[in-house]
C-alpha positions in Angstrom: 16.5 -4.9 0.8 15.0 -4.7 4.7 12.2 -1.3 4.9 14.3 1.7 6.7 14.0 3.7 9.6 16.7 5.2 8.6 38.1 14.0 4.8 40.2 13.0 2.6 41.8 15.9 0.7 41.8 15.9 -3.2 46.0 15.2 -4.6 46.0 18.4 -6.4 49.0 16.9 -8.8 52.3 14.9 -8.0 54.9 17.5 -9.0 55.2 20.8 -7.5 52.4 23.7 -8.1 54.0 26.9 -9.5 51.4 30.3 -9.6 50.5 32.1 -12.3 48.8 35.8 -11.3 45.9 37.4 -14.2 44.7 40.3 -14.2 41.7 39.6 -16.7 39.3 42.4 -15.7 40.9 43.0 -12.9 40.8 40.1 -10.6 43.9 38.4 -9.2 43.0 34.6 -10.2 45.2 31.8 -8.7 46.0 29.1 -11.5 48.6 26.1 -12.1 51.4 26.9 -14.8 51.3 24.6 -17.8 54.7 23.5 -17.4 53.7 22.2 -14.0 50.4 20.6 -14.8 50.1 16.9 -15.0 48.1 15.3 -18.1 45.8 12.9 -19.0 44.4 11.2 -22.9 41.5 12.8 -23.4 39.5 9.5 -23.9 41.5 7.4 -21.9 39.8 4.9 -19.9 36.1 6.0 -21.2 33.3 3.1 -20.4 31.5 1.7 -23.7 28.6 2.4 -21.5 27.0 4.6 -18.6 25.1 2.5 -15.7 21.9 4.1 -14.5 22.1 5.9 -11.0 20.9 8.4 -9.0 22.8 11.1 -7.4 21.0 14.4 -5.1 22.3 17.5 -5.6 23.7 20.2 -3.5 20.4 21.4 -3.0 19.1 18.1 -2.3 17.2 17.6 -5.5 17.4 14.0 -7.1 18.7 13.6 -9.9 18.6 9.8 -12.2 20.4 9.8 -15.1 18.1 7.1 -17.1 14.8 9.6 -16.2 16.5 12.0 -18.6 16.1 9.5 -21.8 14.3 12.0 -24.3 17.2 14.3 -24.1 19.4 14.6 -27.2 22.7 14.6 -24.8 23.3 14.6 -21.5 26.2 16.5 -20.5 28.6 15.2 -16.9 31.1 17.2 -16.0 33.5 16.8 -13.3 33.9 19.5 -10.1 35.9 20.2 -7.4 35.5 23.0 -5.0 39.2 25.4 -4.8 40.2 24.2 -7.9 41.0 27.4 -10.2 40.3 25.5 -13.3 36.8 24.4 -12.9 36.1 27.8 -11.8 38.0 29.8 -14.7 35.7 26.7 -17.3 32.5 28.2 -15.4 31.7 30.6 -18.8 31.9 29.1 -21.0 30.2 25.6 -19.0 27.7 28.3 -19.1 27.3 29.3 -22.3 27.7 26.1 -23.3 24.8 25.0 -21.8 22.4 28.3 -22.6 23.5 27.4 -26.4 22.3 23.2 -26.1 19.4 24.0 -23.6 16.8 24.4 -26.5 17.9 21.9 -29.0 17.0 19.3 -25.5 21.2 18.4 -23.7 21.2 18.5 -20.2 24.3 20.0 -18.3 25.1 18.4 -14.9 28.6 18.9 -12.4 29.3 15.9 -10.8 31.0 16.3 -7.9 33.4 13.1 -6.4 36.0 15.2 -4.1 35.5 13.3 -0.5 36.3 16.5 1.2 33.3 18.6 -0.2 30.6 19.3 1.5 27.1 20.3 0.8 28.2 24.0 2.7 31.5 24.1 0.6 29.9 23.2 -2.5 26.8 25.6 -2.1 29.1 28.8 -1.0 31.4 28.2 -3.8 28.7 27.9 -6.5 27.1 31.4 -4.8 30.1 33.0 -5.0 31.1 31.9 -9.0 27.6 32.3 -10.2 27.4 28.2 -11.1 24.0 27.9 -11.3 24.4 24.6 -13.0 22.9 21.9 -10.4 26.0 19.3 -8.6 25.7 15.8 -8.3 26.7 15.1 -4.8 28.7 11.8 -5.3 29.5 11.0 -1.6 30.2 7.4 -2.6 32.3 8.2 -5.4 30.8 5.2 -7.7 29.8 7.4 -10.2 33.2 8.8 -10.2 34.5 5.4 -10.0 32.6 3.4 -13.0 33.4 6.9 -15.5 37.2 6.4 -14.6 37.3 9.8 -14.0 41.0 11.2 -12.1 40.6 15.1 -12.3 38.0 17.9 -12.6 37.0 19.9 -15.4 36.6 16.5 -17.5 33.4 16.4 -20.1 31.7 14.0 -20.5 29.0 13.5 -23.3 26.4 11.0 -23.4 24.5 9.7 -25.3 20.7 8.5 -23.9 19.7 6.0 -26.7 22.6 4.0 -26.2 23.9 5.6 -22.9 27.3 5.5 -24.3 30.0 8.0 -23.6 30.6 9.7 -27.4 33.0 12.3 -26.3 35.5 12.1 -23.6 37.9 15.6 -22.4 38.9 18.8 -22.2 35.8 21.7 -22.5 37.8 23.6 -25.3 41.9 24.3 -26.3 42.7 26.5 -23.9 46.5 25.9 -22.3 44.9 26.0 -19.0 42.3 28.4 -17.4 44.4 30.4 -15.1 47.1 33.1 -15.9 47.2 34.0 -19.2 45.1 32.6 -21.8 44.7 32.2 -25.6 41.0 32.5 -27.0 39.6 29.2 -27.2 40.2 28.3 -30.8 38.4 24.6 -30.7 35.0 23.7 -28.7 35.7 20.3 -28.3 32.1 19.6 -26.2 30.0 21.6 -28.7 31.6 19.9 -31.9 30.7 16.7 -29.9 27.4 17.7 -29.2 26.7 19.1 -32.7 27.7 15.6 -34.2 25.6 13.9 -32.0 22.9 15.9 -32.1 23.3 16.0 -35.8 24.4 11.8 -36.2 27.4 11.3 -36.7 30.9 10.5 -34.8 32.3 12.4 -32.2 34.3 14.1 -33.4 37.5 13.4 -29.8 40.1 16.6 -28.7 43.4 17.1 -30.1 44.3 18.7 -26.5 45.0 17.2 -23.1 42.8 17.5 -20.4 43.7 19.5 -17.5 42.0 19.7 -14.2 42.9 19.3 -10.1 43.2 15.5 -9.3 40.8 13.8 -7.8 41.8 11.2 -4.5 39.7 7.9 -5.3 41.2 5.5 -2.0 38.9 2.4 -3.0 41.1 2.7 -7.0 44.1 1.3 -5.0 42.2 -1.3 -3.3 40.3 -2.3 -6.4 42.5 -5.7 -6.6 41.4 -6.5 -2.3 38.0 -5.9 -3.3 37.5 -9.8 -5.0 39.2 -10.6 -1.4 35.9 -8.9 -0.2 34.6 -12.0 2.3 30.8 -13.4 1.6 30.5 -14.9 5.2 32.2 -12.2 6.9 31.6 -8.5 5.3 28.3 -9.2 3.2 25.9 -11.9 4.7 26.2 -9.4 7.8 24.8 -6.5 5.7 22.5 -8.8 4.1 21.3 -10.0 7.4 21.0 -6.8 9.5 19.9 -4.8 6.7 17.6 -6.7 4.2 16.6 -9.7 5.4 13.4 -8.8 7.3 12.4 -7.7 3.8 13.3 -10.6 2.0 12.7 -13.7 3.7 9.4 -16.3 3.4 6.3 -14.7 3.9 7.6 -10.9 4.1 7.2 -7.9 1.5 9.9 -8.3 -0.1 9.2 -10.6 -3.4 12.9 -12.5 -3.6 13.8 -14.1 -0.4 17.9 -13.7 0.6 18.0 -17.5 2.4 22.0 -18.5 0.8 24.9 -17.0 -1.0 22.6 -18.7 -4.4 19.7 -16.1 -3.4 21.9 -13.2 -2.7 24.4 -13.7 -5.9 21.6 -14.4 -8.4 20.3 -11.6 -7.8 23.9 -9.7 -7.6 23.9 -7.2 -10.4 20.1 -6.0 -8.9 21.3 -5.3 -5.6 24.0 -3.3 -7.5 21.3 -1.2 -9.9 19.0 -0.4 -7.2 22.2 0.5 -4.7 22.6 3.0 -7.2 20.0 4.5 -8.0 18.9 4.7 -4.2 16.0 2.6 -4.5 16.9 0.4 -2.1 16.7 0.5 1.1 13.2 2.5 0.5 14.5 5.4 3.0 14.2 8.4 0.7 15.4 11.0 2.9 19.2 12.1 2.9 21.4 11.5 5.2 23.3 14.8 5.3 20.1 16.3 6.9 18.6 15.3 10.4 19.3 12.2 12.1 16.7 9.7 12.9 15.7 7.1 15.0 16.2 3.6 14.3 17.9 4.9 11.0 18.9 1.0 9.0 20.0 2.2 5.6 23.2 1.6 4.0 26.2 3.2 6.0 28.5 4.8 2.8 31.0 1.6 4.3 28.4 -1.0 3.3 27.6 0.4 0.2 30.8 0.4 -1.2 30.2 -3.4 0.3 28.2 -4.6 -1.2 29.1 -2.8 -4.6 32.5 -3.4 -4.6 32.1 -7.0 -4.4 29.6 -7.1 -6.8 31.4 -5.8 -9.1 34.8 -8.0 -8.4 32.3 -10.8 -8.8 30.4 -11.8 -6.3 32.9 -14.0 -4.7 32.1 -16.8 -2.4 35.6 -17.4 -0.4 35.5 -19.5 1.9 33.8 -19.7 5.3 30.5 -20.8 6.9 26.9 -19.3 5.0 25.3 -16.8 7.8 22.0 -16.1 5.6 21.9 -20.8 5.1 22.1 -21.0 8.4 18.6 -20.6 9.8 15.4 -21.3 8.6 13.3 -16.8 8.8 10.0 -17.1 8.1 8.3 -13.9 8.6 6.4 -13.0 12.5 2.8 -12.6 12.0 3.4 -10.1 14.7 6.3 -8.1 15.0 5.7 -6.6 17.3 4.6 -9.3 19.4 1.5 -10.1 20.9 -1.3 -7.3 20.3 -3.5 -5.9 23.7 -6.0 -6.2 21.4 -6.6 -6.1 17.7 -9.1 -4.9 15.9 -10.7 -6.3 11.9 -10.8 -4.3 9.7 -14.5 -5.1 7.8 -13.7 -7.0 4.7 -14.0 -5.5 1.7 -14.6 -6.7 -2.3 -12.1 -4.8 -4.5 -13.7 -5.3 -8.6 -10.0 -6.5 -10.9 -10.6 -3.2 -13.0 -11.8 0.9 -12.1 -11.4 3.3 -9.7 -12.5 2.2 -6.0 -13.7 5.4 -3.8 -12.2 5.7 -0.3 -13.3 3.5 1.8 -14.6 4.5 5.3 -15.5 1.6 7.3 -15.4 1.2 11.6 -14.8 -0.9 13.9 -16.4 -0.5 17.6 -14.2 0.3 21.0 -14.4 -2.7 22.8 -12.9 -1.4 25.7 -14.6 -0.2 29.1 -11.7 1.2 30.3 -9.8 3.7 28.6 -6.1 2.9 27.6 -3.1 5.2 26.7 -1.7 3.3 23.0 2.3 3.2 23.3 1.8 1.5 19.7 0.2 0.0 16.6 0.5 -2.0 13.8 -1.2 -3.3 10.5 -1.8 -7.1 9.0 -3.1 -6.3 5.7 -4.5 -8.9 4.4 -3.3 -8.4 0.2 -0.9 -5.9 -0.2 -1.5 -5.5 -3.7 -5.0 -3.8 -2.9 -4.4 -2.0 0.0 -3.3 1.3 -0.4 -3.1 3.4 2.5 -5.3 2.5 6.1 -6.1 5.8 8.4 -7.6 5.5 11.7 -9.4 7.6 14.3 -11.0 7.6 17.8 -15.3 8.5 17.1 -16.5 9.5 20.6 -19.4 7.4 18.7 -20.4 4.7 16.6 -21.8 5.5 13.3 -25.0 3.3 12.7 -24.7 0.2 10.9 -23.8 1.1 7.6 -23.4 4.1 7.6 -19.5 6.2 6.9 -17.0 6.9 9.4 -16.4 10.4 8.2 -12.8 12.0 9.1 -15.5 15.0 10.2 -15.6 13.0 13.2 -12.4 12.1 14.1 -10.6 12.5 17.2 -6.8 10.5 18.0 -4.9 9.0 15.1 -4.8 5.5 16.8 -2.1 4.9 13.9 -2.2 3.9 10.0 -0.2 1.9 7.2 1.2 2.6 3.7 3.6 -0.1 2.2 6.9 0.6 4.0 5.1 1.9 7.0 3.4 -0.6 8.8 3.3 0.2 12.5 3.5 3.2 14.7 5.7 3.6 18.0 5.1 6.0 20.5 8.3 7.0 22.4 8.9 5.8 25.9 6.6 8.0 28.7 3.9 9.5 26.0 1.5 8.1 24.7 -2.3 9.0 23.2 -5.0 8.5 24.7 -7.9 6.2 23.6 -11.2 6.4 26.0 -13.3 3.3 26.2 -16.6 3.1 23.8 -16.8 5.2 20.4 -15.4 3.7 17.7 -12.3 3.3 15.6 -12.9 5.0 12.2 -10.7 4.0 9.7 -10.3 5.3 5.9 -9.0 3.0 3.3 -8.0 3.5 -0.3 -7.7 0.2 -2.2 -6.8 0.0 -5.4 -7.5 -2.9 -8.6 -4.7 -4.4 -9.6 -6.3 -6.9 -12.3 -7.9 -9.5 -10.3 -11.4 -9.1 -7.6 -10.0 -10.1 -4.8 -11.3 -9.8 -1.2 -9.5 -7.7 1.8 -9.9 -8.7 5.2 -7.2 -6.4 6.8 -7.0 -5.8 11.3 -5.2 -3.6 12.8 -3.3 -4.2 16.2 -3.4 -2.3 19.3 -1.2 -2.3 21.9 -1.4 -0.2 25.3 0.4 0.6 28.4 -0.1 -1.5 31.7 -2.2 0.0 33.9 1.1 0.9 36.3 3.2 2.9 34.3 0.7 5.4 32.4 2.7 7.9 30.2 3.3 11.7 31.6 3.1 13.2 28.5 0.7 13.3 25.3 1.4 12.6 21.6 -0.1 15.0 18.9 -0.9 14.8 15.3 -1.4 16.7 12.9 -0.7 17.8 8.8 0.6 20.2 6.5 -1.7 20.4 3.1 -2.4 22.1 0.5 -5.6 21.4 -1.3 -5.0 24.4 -4.3 -2.2 22.7 -5.8 -2.1 23.0 -9.3 0.7 21.4 -11.4 0.9 22.1 -14.8 0.7 20.0 -18.0 4.6 18.8 -18.6 6.2 21.0 -15.9 9.2 19.0 -14.8 9.6 20.3 -11.6 7.2 22.1 -10.6 7.0 23.6 -6.7 4.1 23.8 -4.0 5.1 25.4 -1.0 3.0 25.4 2.6 3.7 26.2 6.3 1.6 26.1 9.7 2.2 28.3 12.7 3.2 27.0 16.2 1.9 28.7 18.4 3.5 27.2 21.9 6.5 25.7 22.4 6.0 22.0 20.6 8.6 19.3 20.5 9.3 17.9 16.8 9.2 13.9 17.0 8.9 12.9 13.2 7.4 13.7 9.4 6.0 11.8 6.9 6.0 12.8 3.3 3.1 12.4 0.9 2.3 12.8 -2.5 0.8 10.3 -5.2 2.5 9.6 -9.1 4.2 12.6 -9.8 6.0 13.8 -6.4 9.1 14.2 -6.7 11.0 15.6 -4.2 9.8 17.5 -0.5 11.8 19.3 2.0 10.4 20.4 5.8 11.6 23.4 7.6 11.7 25.7 10.1 11.3 29.0 10.3 12.2 30.7 13.3 10.6 34.0 15.0 13.7 35.7 14.1 13.6 34.5 10.5 16.4 32.3 10.7 15.8 28.9 9.0 17.0 25.5 9.3 16.6 22.5 7.0 15.1 19.6 9.4 14.2 17.0 6.0 15.7 16.3 3.0 13.8 13.9 0.4 15.5 14.7 -3.0 13.7 11.8 -4.2 10.4 10.6 -3.1 8.8 7.7 -4.2 5.2 6.6 -3.9 6.1 2.6 -3.8 7.6 3.8 -0.5 6.4 5.5 2.2 7.0 5.9 5.5 7.3 8.3 8.9 10.9 9.4 10.0 11.7 10.0 13.2 13.7 12.4 14.8 16.7 11.2 16.3 16.4 13.3 19.2 12.7 15.5 19.4 13.3 19.0 17.8 12.7 21.7 19.3 10.1 24.4 17.6 9.8 27.6 19.5 6.5 29.4 19.7 6.1 32.3 16.7 8.0 29.3 14.0 6.5 28.5 11.0 7.2 24.8 9.7 7.4 24.8 6.0 7.5 22.3 3.4 7.7 22.2 0.1 7.0 20.0 -2.8 8.1 19.3 -6.2 5.8 17.5 -8.8 7.2 15.8 -11.8 3.6 15.8 -14.8 6.5 15.2 -17.0 6.9 12.6 -20.1 9.8 11.7 -18.2 8.2 10.5 -15.0 7.6 7.0 -16.2 4.7 6.7 -13.4 3.1 9.9 -14.6 -0.6 8.9 -15.7 -0.6 11.7 -18.0 1.7 14.0 -18.9 -1.0 16.6 -20.8 -3.4 16.8 -18.2 -3.1 20.0 -15.4 -3.4 17.9 -12.0 -4.8 19.4 -9.0 -5.8 17.9 -4.9 -7.5 14.3 -5.0 -8.2 11.5 -3.1 -7.5 8.9 -6.3 -3.4 7.9 -7.3 -3.8 9.5 -10.0 -4.5 13.2 -8.7 -2.4 15.0 -6.3 -1.6 15.4 -2.6 0.6 17.9 -0.7 0.9 16.2 3.0 3.6 16.4 5.5 2.3 14.7 8.4 3.6 15.4 11.6 3.4 14.2 15.4 4.7 16.5 18.3 3.9 17.5 21.5 3.5 20.2 23.0 6.0 21.1 25.7 4.0 22.6 28.8 1.0 19.5 28.5 0.9 16.5 30.3 -1.8 13.6 31.0 -3.2 15.1 33.3 -3.0 18.9 31.4 -4.0 19.2 28.2 -4.4 22.3 26.2 -6.4 23.7 23.7 -3.1 24.3 21.2 -3.7 22.0 18.1 -6.9 24.0 17.5 -4.9 27.1 17.8 -2.3 25.7 15.2 -5.1 24.7 13.4 -6.2 28.3 12.9 -3.0 29.7 10.9 -3.8 26.4 8.2 -5.7 28.4 5.7 -3.1 31.1 5.3 -0.1 29.3 5.3 -1.7 27.3 2.2 -2.1 30.2 0.7 0.5 32.2 1.3 3.1 31.0 -1.6 5.9 33.4 -0.5 5.4 33.6 2.7 5.6 37.1 3.7 2.6 37.1 5.6 0.3 38.4 3.4 -1.9 36.9 0.2 -1.9 38.5 -3.1 -4.6 38.2 -5.8 -2.2 36.2 -8.0 -1.0 33.5 -5.1 -5.0 32.9 -5.5 -6.0 29.4 -6.5 -8.6 26.2 -5.7 -12.3 27.2 -5.1 -11.0 28.7 -1.2 -9.0 31.2 -4.1 -11.9 31.3 -6.2 -14.3 32.8 -3.6 -11.8 35.3 -1.7 -11.5 36.6 -5.5 -15.2 37.1 -5.9 -14.9 38.4 -2.4 -12.0 40.7 -3.0 -13.5 44.2 -3.1 -15.1 43.5 0.8 -12.4 41.6 2.4 -9.7 43.7 1.4 -10.4 46.7 3.7 -7.4 49.0 3.1 -7.0 48.5 -0.1 -3.4 47.4 -0.5 -3.5 44.4 -2.8 -3.1 42.1 -0.3 -5.2 40.2 2.7 -3.2 40.0 6.4 -4.4 37.3 8.4 -7.4 39.2 10.0 -8.7 40.2 7.0 -8.5 36.4 5.7 -10.6 34.7 9.1 -12.7 38.2 8.1 -12.9 36.3 4.6 -13.4 32.9 6.0 -16.2 33.8 8.9 -18.4 36.0 5.6 -17.8 32.7 3.7 -19.4 30.8 6.7 -20.2 26.9 5.7 -19.4 27.5 2.3 -15.4 27.7 2.7 -16.4 24.0 5.4 -15.7 20.7 2.7 -12.4 22.9 1.4 -10.9 23.3 5.1 -11.7 20.0 5.7 -9.2 18.5 3.2 -6.5 19.9 4.2 -7.2 19.7 8.1 -5.5 17.3 9.9 -7.9 15.3 11.2 -9.8 15.1 7.6 -6.6 14.4 5.9 -7.3 12.9 2.9 -5.0 10.1 2.6 -1.7 8.4 2.2 
């Protein structure tokens, strides 16, 4: 698939509803009367196996089914906002979760209701104390494939075979509201006991009761065979996939005809359901982004339903075969300047330290950059390139150390070959000097020599931009990820000293990176989520430019959170038995959110030093994990943390067991040069890299 930039009410029942009133605990509970609830057979239409899927929950954390393969059992329970039966079953469901957690059972809720928003789910789960993740099946593909019809339905899945071994109610209550008997048969618990013991799971002897869920596509299933390849499917493939899946491009296969798409259709269905393709990892329910070419909900359902109907050819010409497509050498057009990155030979195996070559800048007069792109010689060996202008070219053979870098002229990571500046915004490249490169190469089994190039595109002399693009990073080089931790969280922030317009964010971690987000906390304490990445994918990294620049008021904090999976559930984990800390290599870790922005009152003719002011908050934001404006001893980690703890008595002037910004600044001054190597690893200009 292509590298991306990126209601309806449920029918409750066909019969009339009447309500009963419960006075348990003095609380009035609305419930369906038993006589009016249509019942579904407990094990009707149960699928033999459950296909893999990845869904984000209502808090924007990703959950992939097959990644839970080491669980003893997986329990999915259908849920809907406003359904009294779902609400009232919460105590028994939490009891089931708590009772079987130590036995290796995963419990998740599944929301396939079209009318339920993330906010509505968040509000109801808070009100009713539901602390189980609610997977948001907004496209209804998971609910459809499971044959879901109602809420409060329990699916017990065997992770060894991915078979549904039990499907039905959680127990044998008549209903979950009004007068109800104490449950005598815990159907779901009995099924779990049997599965864990290796016995066949007993089925329920009671009917399922729950609120009906509207699945509009079910009524159209007969029409799915009539989805037109020529009119409906091929245009999606052409628009969203072909730019990568063509000869000479990054995709491993080429979608040049119906036969190619048909042949790979099962794989297309899988990568869509698991959100691996298109490689656009931010959640569409949080912020809008420029040039968002991820699949829309309609496109997702069209492709999946067409594939599930057998991927029929139908009538009409084949748009994909109508013209020959070959990847362009320079997708952005002919460059104004091409710089050859010094060739480097990567060995067949081993660890290659970061290389720091440079290219002498041939410009004899300054230019304003409006775009840059990389043509990578060997994509299998190049992990990333970062760049920075250097006023003075290093001596031949010397390293282009990042501590001497100025403005970035663009970077490369898989999925992010080009950097485009907005109209009337640019980065100034002075004449002379050099362009420094931080190059991360990774061996892949055979010796190879990489010959990559950096291309620059300039504003014309008569169109000098009036505004200046800046770049920085929210980083934390003191991260410590415990061995075996499945969802370890780390937090860091920077303080924004002046009014800022935020243009984009680029989250980055390594193999153990699981999820990330970005918030703004304004001076009044209000917080807003700007970007949510439920599942971080190390194999596809990119910048996410907001549809419109976001105004960040002076005094705000930009807060980044990262979650890391250092457990054996992570198939990319090099070693789940090791504690992991910050490091350059991919088997180490990073906490690194690059941002591009401009200062509101800065122009090309009126430059500021606001970046220096923002830099002063970086160290404090790395350590203040609970964002309370103070640093406690428990928050001290890493090399700098060890030094501060050693001098704690001298630094904590008021002896209140916490350090303020003033006290930390004094500590940094006290330690002098001893802190510089640590700060460089976290600074925007010395980033450690992608």
